[in-house]
């Protein structure tokens, strides 16, 4: 991949949390990686290895003790004011739990339109409506959904709403933290297909987090294996899945699939 394509560069990211006994845990313990436009970098590792903390550092929900992130050529961790607002809209996050990530009192059209209202207050309500309808169509939600509430929907439909909301501003980078782990396997498979389709349609770059190697095998172009706060191995999906260098990676590959796996799916995207 060529350097011109570089979207994000993360170096030396560290984040610890205080423990009740007075000690601390290093949730993210020196993580480095580059992200190029159009790729899907999957971060895979067991529960507790630091994946969500890493995602939260990337979208600035959490501040690292150490480390640098360059995003779109800017110093992302020190950006403020206008620069911060312009960068923030280019990076959106999809969360694991589509039940808690949507406000139960907000109608679906309003939830999807909220980022537009915040970032583009000058947009007319009819233009905003058009953008909401377009993005709902892209994620496979019919116009009858506009005035409904999240509780009227299943987990899969809610995750579609969350994806539409993330895409409303047409971001460059989407950080997806276990977006299918809370869903039934067959519904999860549909959401993965949707993410793959949207990547082409919207020119997205994904940082895709999962505890499941069979899941990431379906859409990753590169895979980083995370353990105890560090990347123990990073490489092309083809290399990691077929010729893992670390025995730990092999144990993740040999774990029982939770989703119907499509043969050769990792070449997609
Ligand atoms: N806010 C927090 N306070 C204290 N410990 C935390 C906090 N968030 C995460 N941790 C700890 O950091 C480690 C990594 O957690 P997390 O990033 O959620 O991992 P993963 O998403 O891979 O399951 C775990 O040991 C977890 O208990
Ligand atoms: Mg997590």
GROMACS .gro file of C-alpha atoms and ligand atoms in nm:
model
  297
    1UNK     CA    1   0.000   0.000   0.000
    2UNK     CA    2   0.129   0.346  -0.085
    3UNK     CA    3   0.199   0.607   0.182
    4UNK     CA    4  -0.016   0.867   0.002
    5UNK     CA    5  -0.306   0.656   0.110
    6UNK     CA    6  -0.232   0.693   0.482
    7UNK     CA    7  -0.541   0.789   0.675
    8UNK     CA    8  -0.433   0.735   1.033
    9UNK     CA    9  -0.105   0.665   1.210
   10UNK     CA   10  -0.109   0.555   1.575
   11UNK     CA   11   0.214   0.536   1.773
   12UNK     CA   12   0.287   0.422   2.126
   13UNK     CA   13  -0.069   0.437   2.257
   14UNK     CA   14  -0.096   0.357   2.628
   15UNK     CA   15  -0.389   0.368   2.862
   16UNK     CA   16  -0.411   0.239   3.221
   17UNK     CA   17  -0.702   0.222   3.461
   18UNK     CA   18  -0.684   0.242   3.837
   19UNK     CA   19  -0.801  -0.067   4.022
   20UNK     CA   20  -0.992  -0.059   4.352
   21UNK     CA   21  -0.695  -0.223   4.531
   22UNK     CA   22  -0.477   0.077   4.448
   23UNK     CA   23  -0.297  -0.093   4.159
   24UNK     CA   24  -0.363  -0.035   3.792
   25UNK     CA   25  -0.423  -0.228   3.473
   26UNK     CA   26  -0.256  -0.145   3.143
   27UNK     CA   27  -0.555  -0.184   2.911
   28UNK     CA   28  -0.360  -0.058   2.606
   29UNK     CA   29   0.012  -0.107   2.645
   30UNK     CA   30   0.204   0.043   2.353
   31UNK     CA   31   0.004   0.001   2.033
   32UNK     CA   32   0.136   0.114   1.692
   33UNK     CA   33  -0.033   0.082   1.357
   34UNK     CA   34  -0.104   0.257   1.027
   35UNK     CA   35  -0.437   0.263   0.853
   36UNK     CA   36  -0.462   0.317   0.479
   37UNK     CA   37  -0.766   0.443   0.290
   38UNK     CA   38  -1.010   0.173   0.188
   39UNK     CA   39  -0.872  -0.108   0.400
   40UNK     CA   40  -1.039  -0.303   0.679
   41UNK     CA   41  -0.802  -0.352   0.967
   42UNK     CA   42  -0.949  -0.602   1.210
   43UNK     CA   43  -0.835  -0.606   1.570
   44UNK     CA   44  -0.902  -0.948   1.716
   45UNK     CA   45  -0.843  -1.079   2.065
   46UNK     CA   46  -1.010  -1.230   2.368
   47UNK     CA   47  -1.239  -1.040   2.600
   48UNK     CA   48  -1.043  -0.804   2.826
   49UNK     CA   49  -0.740  -0.767   2.596
   50UNK     CA   50  -0.803  -0.394   2.546
   51UNK     CA   51  -0.997  -0.372   2.219
   52UNK     CA   52  -1.272  -0.138   2.340
   53UNK     CA   53  -1.022   0.084   2.519
   54UNK     CA   54  -0.823   0.111   2.195
   55UNK     CA   55  -1.140   0.204   2.003
   56UNK     CA   56  -1.227   0.468   2.264
   57UNK     CA   57  -0.876   0.615   2.241
   58UNK     CA   58  -0.907   0.637   1.863
   59UNK     CA   59  -1.236   0.827   1.869
   60UNK     CA   60  -1.121   1.041   2.166
   61UNK     CA   61  -1.375   0.911   2.413
   62UNK     CA   62  -1.069   0.834   2.626
   63UNK     CA   63  -0.734   1.016   2.654
   64UNK     CA   64  -0.415   0.805   2.641
   65UNK     CA   65  -0.134   0.864   2.893
   66UNK     CA   66   0.111   0.832   2.608
   67UNK     CA   67   0.106   0.816   2.233
   68UNK     CA   68   0.032   1.003   1.916
   69UNK     CA   69  -0.241   0.977   1.656
   70UNK     CA   70  -0.211   1.146   1.320
   71UNK     CA   71  -0.546   1.151   1.141
   72UNK     CA   72  -0.578   1.302   0.794
   73UNK     CA   73  -0.241   1.469   0.842
   74UNK     CA   74  -0.343   1.640   1.167
   75UNK     CA   75  -0.242   1.592   1.529
   76UNK     CA   76  -0.574   1.437   1.628
   77UNK     CA   77  -0.516   1.414   2.004
   78UNK     CA   78  -0.434   1.785   2.029
   79UNK     CA   79  -0.688   1.914   1.776
   80UNK     CA   80  -0.937   2.165   1.908
   81UNK     CA   81  -1.202   2.408   1.790
   82UNK     CA   82  -1.274   2.414   1.420
   83UNK     CA   83  -1.005   2.158   1.333
   84UNK     CA   84  -1.145   1.914   1.591
   85UNK     CA   85  -1.500   1.953   1.455
   86UNK     CA   86  -1.382   1.895   1.098
   87UNK     CA   87  -1.182   1.586   1.195
   88UNK     CA   88  -1.448   1.446   1.426
   89UNK     CA   89  -1.705   1.414   1.151
   90UNK     CA   90  -1.459   1.206   0.948
   91UNK     CA   91  -1.438   0.938   1.219
   92UNK     CA   92  -1.751   0.767   1.346
   93UNK     CA   93  -1.802   0.473   1.579
   94UNK     CA   94  -2.046   0.182   1.581
   95UNK     CA   95  -2.093   0.018   1.920
   96UNK     CA   96  -2.151  -0.341   2.023
   97UNK     CA   97  -2.487  -0.294   2.187
   98UNK     CA   98  -2.755  -0.151   1.955
   99UNK     CA   99  -2.992  -0.137   2.256
  100UNK     CA  100  -2.794   0.111   2.464
  101UNK     CA  101  -2.638   0.309   2.177
  102UNK     CA  102  -2.973   0.463   2.070
  103UNK     CA  103  -3.183   0.702   2.278
  104UNK     CA  104  -3.519   0.528   2.339
  105UNK     CA  105  -3.706   0.864   2.331
  106UNK     CA  106  -3.569   0.965   1.994
  107UNK     CA  107  -3.746   0.871   1.673
  108UNK     CA  108  -3.530   0.694   1.417
  109UNK     CA  109  -3.525   0.986   1.170
  110UNK     CA  110  -3.418   1.218   1.450
  111UNK     CA  111  -3.143   0.980   1.571
  112UNK     CA  112  -2.999   0.950   1.220
  113UNK     CA  113  -3.032   1.326   1.158
  114UNK     CA  114  -2.871   1.430   1.486
  115UNK     CA  115  -2.508   1.430   1.362
  116UNK     CA  116  -2.624   1.641   1.065
  117UNK     CA  117  -2.800   1.889   1.295
  118UNK     CA  118  -2.484   1.919   1.506
  119UNK     CA  119  -2.223   1.935   1.230
  120UNK     CA  120  -2.419   2.107   0.955
  121UNK     CA  121  -2.662   2.339   1.132
  122UNK     CA  122  -2.701   2.542   0.812
  123UNK     CA  123  -2.858   2.250   0.620
  124UNK     CA  124  -3.227   2.303   0.549
  125UNK     CA  125  -3.470   2.057   0.702
  126UNK     CA  126  -3.576   1.932   0.359
  127UNK     CA  127  -3.213   1.869   0.258
  128UNK     CA  128  -3.154   1.698   0.590
  129UNK     CA  129  -3.460   1.481   0.536
  130UNK     CA  130  -3.328   1.382   0.193
  131UNK     CA  131  -2.990   1.284   0.341
  132UNK     CA  132  -3.161   1.081   0.616
  133UNK     CA  133  -3.377   0.898   0.361
  134UNK     CA  134  -3.077   0.828   0.140
  135UNK     CA  135  -2.872   0.677   0.419
  136UNK     CA  136  -3.170   0.476   0.550
  137UNK     CA  137  -3.214   0.335   0.203
  138UNK     CA  138  -2.842   0.246   0.192
  139UNK     CA  139  -2.870   0.037   0.511
  140UNK     CA  140  -3.195  -0.128   0.402
  141UNK     CA  141  -3.439   0.058   0.629
  142UNK     CA  142  -3.768   0.152   0.463
  143UNK     CA  143  -3.919   0.500   0.485
  144UNK     CA  144  -4.184   0.361   0.722
  145UNK     CA  145  -3.906   0.352   0.984
  146UNK     CA  146  -3.866   0.731   0.991
  147UNK     CA  147  -4.115   0.802   1.268
  148UNK     CA  148  -4.068   0.485   1.469
  149UNK     CA  149  -3.883   0.445   1.798
  150UNK     CA  150  -3.587   0.209   1.855
  151UNK     CA  151  -3.789  -0.016   2.090
  152UNK     CA  152  -4.012  -0.112   1.798
  153UNK     CA  153  -3.713  -0.282   1.639
  154UNK     CA  154  -3.498  -0.592   1.681
  155UNK     CA  155  -3.124  -0.580   1.746
  156UNK     CA  156  -3.038  -0.619   1.377
  157UNK     CA  157  -3.264  -0.333   1.266
  158UNK     CA  158  -3.130  -0.115   1.548
  159UNK     CA  159  -2.776  -0.184   1.436
  160UNK     CA  160  -2.883  -0.069   1.087
  161UNK     CA  161  -3.006   0.256   1.244
  162UNK     CA  162  -2.674   0.296   1.427
  163UNK     CA  163  -2.486   0.237   1.099
  164UNK     CA  164  -2.706   0.490   0.915
  165UNK     CA  165  -2.637   0.742   1.190
  166UNK     CA  166  -2.261   0.679   1.162
  167UNK     CA  167  -2.276   0.727   0.783
  168UNK     CA  168  -2.495   1.038   0.776
  169UNK     CA  169  -2.190   1.267   0.776
  170UNK     CA  170  -2.011   1.055   0.514
  171UNK     CA  171  -1.708   0.984   0.733
  172UNK     CA  172  -1.380   0.846   0.599
  173UNK     CA  173  -1.318   0.611   0.893
  174UNK     CA  174  -1.561   0.392   1.084
  175UNK     CA  175  -1.449   0.228   1.408
  176UNK     CA  176  -1.680  -0.068   1.468
  177UNK     CA  177  -1.650  -0.227   1.813
  178UNK     CA  178  -1.793  -0.582   1.800
  179UNK     CA  179  -2.088  -0.464   1.586
  180UNK     CA  180  -2.232  -0.815   1.545
  181UNK     CA  181  -2.149  -0.985   1.877
  182UNK     CA  182  -2.481  -0.894   2.038
  183UNK     CA  183  -2.682  -1.027   1.740
  184UNK     CA  184  -2.810  -1.369   1.640
  185UNK     CA  185  -2.556  -1.532   1.406
  186UNK     CA  186  -2.776  -1.513   1.095
  187UNK     CA  187  -2.860  -1.146   1.161
  188UNK     CA  188  -2.494  -1.076   1.234
  189UNK     CA  189  -2.401  -1.226   0.897
  190UNK     CA  190  -2.644  -0.987   0.723
  191UNK     CA  191  -2.491  -0.690   0.904
  192UNK     CA  192  -2.142  -0.799   0.798
  193UNK     CA  193  -2.260  -0.821   0.435
  194UNK     CA  194  -2.409  -0.475   0.469
  195UNK     CA  195  -2.082  -0.331   0.608
  196UNK     CA  196  -1.889  -0.483   0.315
  197UNK     CA  197  -2.134  -0.332   0.064
  198UNK     CA  198  -2.132   0.009   0.231
  199UNK     CA  199  -1.753   0.016   0.230
  200UNK     CA  200  -1.750   0.032  -0.150
  201UNK     CA  201  -2.055   0.255  -0.178
  202UNK     CA  202  -1.927   0.513   0.072
  203UNK     CA  203  -1.552   0.469   0.023
  204UNK     CA  204  -1.504   0.375   0.388
  205UNK     CA  205  -1.205   0.261   0.583
  206UNK     CA  206  -1.283   0.029   0.873
  207UNK     CA  207  -1.118  -0.047   1.200
  208UNK     CA  208  -1.321  -0.352   1.284
  209UNK     CA  209  -1.300  -0.502   1.632
  210UNK     CA  210  -1.406  -0.853   1.722
  211UNK     CA  211  -1.320  -1.135   1.960
  212UNK     CA  212  -1.395  -1.383   1.677
  213UNK     CA  213  -1.143  -1.477   1.408
  214UNK     CA  214  -1.412  -1.642   1.190
  215UNK     CA  215  -1.603  -1.312   1.192
  216UNK     CA  216  -1.305  -1.097   1.100
  217UNK     CA  217  -1.205  -1.351   0.831
  218UNK     CA  218  -1.517  -1.243   0.644
  219UNK     CA  219  -1.416  -0.884   0.587
  220UNK     CA  220  -1.064  -0.802   0.706
  221UNK     CA  221  -0.794  -0.702   0.459
  222UNK     CA  222  -0.541  -0.687   0.746
  223UNK     CA  223  -0.558  -0.838   1.092
  224UNK     CA  224  -0.396  -0.729   1.418
  225UNK     CA  225  -0.397  -0.986   1.697
  226UNK     CA  226  -0.426  -0.821   2.038
  227UNK     CA  227  -0.331  -0.976   2.370
  228UNK     CA  228  -0.293  -0.807   2.709
  229UNK     CA  229  -0.294  -0.458   2.562
  230UNK     CA  230  -0.047  -0.519   2.279
  231UNK     CA  231  -0.052  -0.622   1.916
  232UNK     CA  232   0.131  -0.956   1.916
  233UNK     CA  233   0.100  -0.999   1.540
  234UNK     CA  234  -0.018  -0.785   1.248
  235UNK     CA  235  -0.030  -0.875   0.880
  236UNK     CA  236  -0.246  -0.928   0.574
  237UNK     CA  237  -0.562  -1.130   0.639
  238UNK     CA  238  -0.428  -1.394   0.404
  239UNK     CA  239  -0.102  -1.429   0.600
  240UNK     CA  240  -0.258  -1.423   0.949
  241UNK     CA  241  -0.529  -1.676   0.860
  242UNK     CA  242  -0.309  -1.914   0.659
  243UNK     CA  243   0.039  -1.868   0.804
  244UNK     CA  244   0.010  -1.722   1.154
  245UNK     CA  245   0.350  -1.656   1.311
  246UNK     CA  246   0.228  -1.674   1.672
  247UNK     CA  247   0.088  -1.985   1.843
  248UNK     CA  248  -0.163  -1.754   2.015
  249UNK     CA  249  -0.303  -1.649   1.674
  250UNK     CA  250  -0.350  -2.015   1.590
  251UNK     CA  251  -0.560  -2.071   1.904
  252UNK     CA  252  -0.790  -1.787   1.791
  253UNK     CA  253  -0.817  -1.936   1.441
  254UNK     CA  254  -0.903  -2.278   1.583
  255UNK     CA  255  -1.184  -2.139   1.802
  256UNK     CA  256  -1.530  -2.266   1.710
  257UNK     CA  257  -1.705  -2.034   1.458
  258UNK     CA  258  -2.015  -1.859   1.586
  259UNK     CA  259  -2.127  -1.742   1.242
  260UNK     CA  260  -2.172  -1.930   0.917
  261UNK     CA  261  -1.834  -1.868   0.753
  262UNK     CA  262  -1.818  -1.797   0.381
  263UNK     CA  263  -1.525  -1.976   0.217
  264UNK     CA  264  -1.264  -1.731   0.091
  265UNK     CA  265  -1.459  -1.443   0.244
  266UNK     CA  266  -1.143  -1.270   0.365
  267UNK     CA  267  -1.054  -1.169   0.009
  268UNK     CA  268  -1.360  -0.942   0.002
  269UNK     CA  269  -1.326  -0.567   0.049
  270LIG     N1  270  -1.320   0.230   3.277
  270LIG     C1  271  -1.245   0.127   3.321
  270LIG     N2  272  -1.204   0.122   3.449
  270LIG     C2  273  -1.126   0.020   3.494
  270LIG     N3  274  -1.085  -0.082   3.417
  270LIG     C3  275  -1.123  -0.082   3.287
  270LIG     C4  276  -1.206   0.021   3.233
  270LIG     N4  277  -1.228  -0.007   3.101
  270LIG     C5  278  -1.163  -0.122   3.076
  270LIG     N5  279  -1.100  -0.167   3.188
  270LIG     C6  280  -1.015  -0.287   3.196
  270LIG     O1  281  -0.921  -0.281   3.093
  270LIG     C7  282  -0.902  -0.409   3.033
  270LIG     C8  283  -0.937  -0.401   2.885
  270LIG     O2  284  -1.079  -0.381   2.873
  270LIG     P1  285  -1.151  -0.359   2.733
  270LIG     O3  286  -1.078  -0.253   2.659
  270LIG     O4  287  -1.294  -0.339   2.759
  270LIG     O5  288  -1.123  -0.501   2.662
  270LIG     P2  289  -1.205  -0.576   2.547
  270LIG     O6  290  -1.288  -0.477   2.474
  270LIG     O7  291  -1.098  -0.639   2.464
  270LIG     O8  292  -1.289  -0.680   2.616
  270LIG     C9  293  -0.988  -0.504   3.111
  270LIG     O9  294  -0.910  -0.563   3.212
  270LIG    C10  295  -1.094  -0.415   3.172
  270LIG    O10  296  -1.143  -0.469   3.292
  271LIG    MG1  297  -1.489  -0.474   2.424
   0.00000   0.00000   0.00000
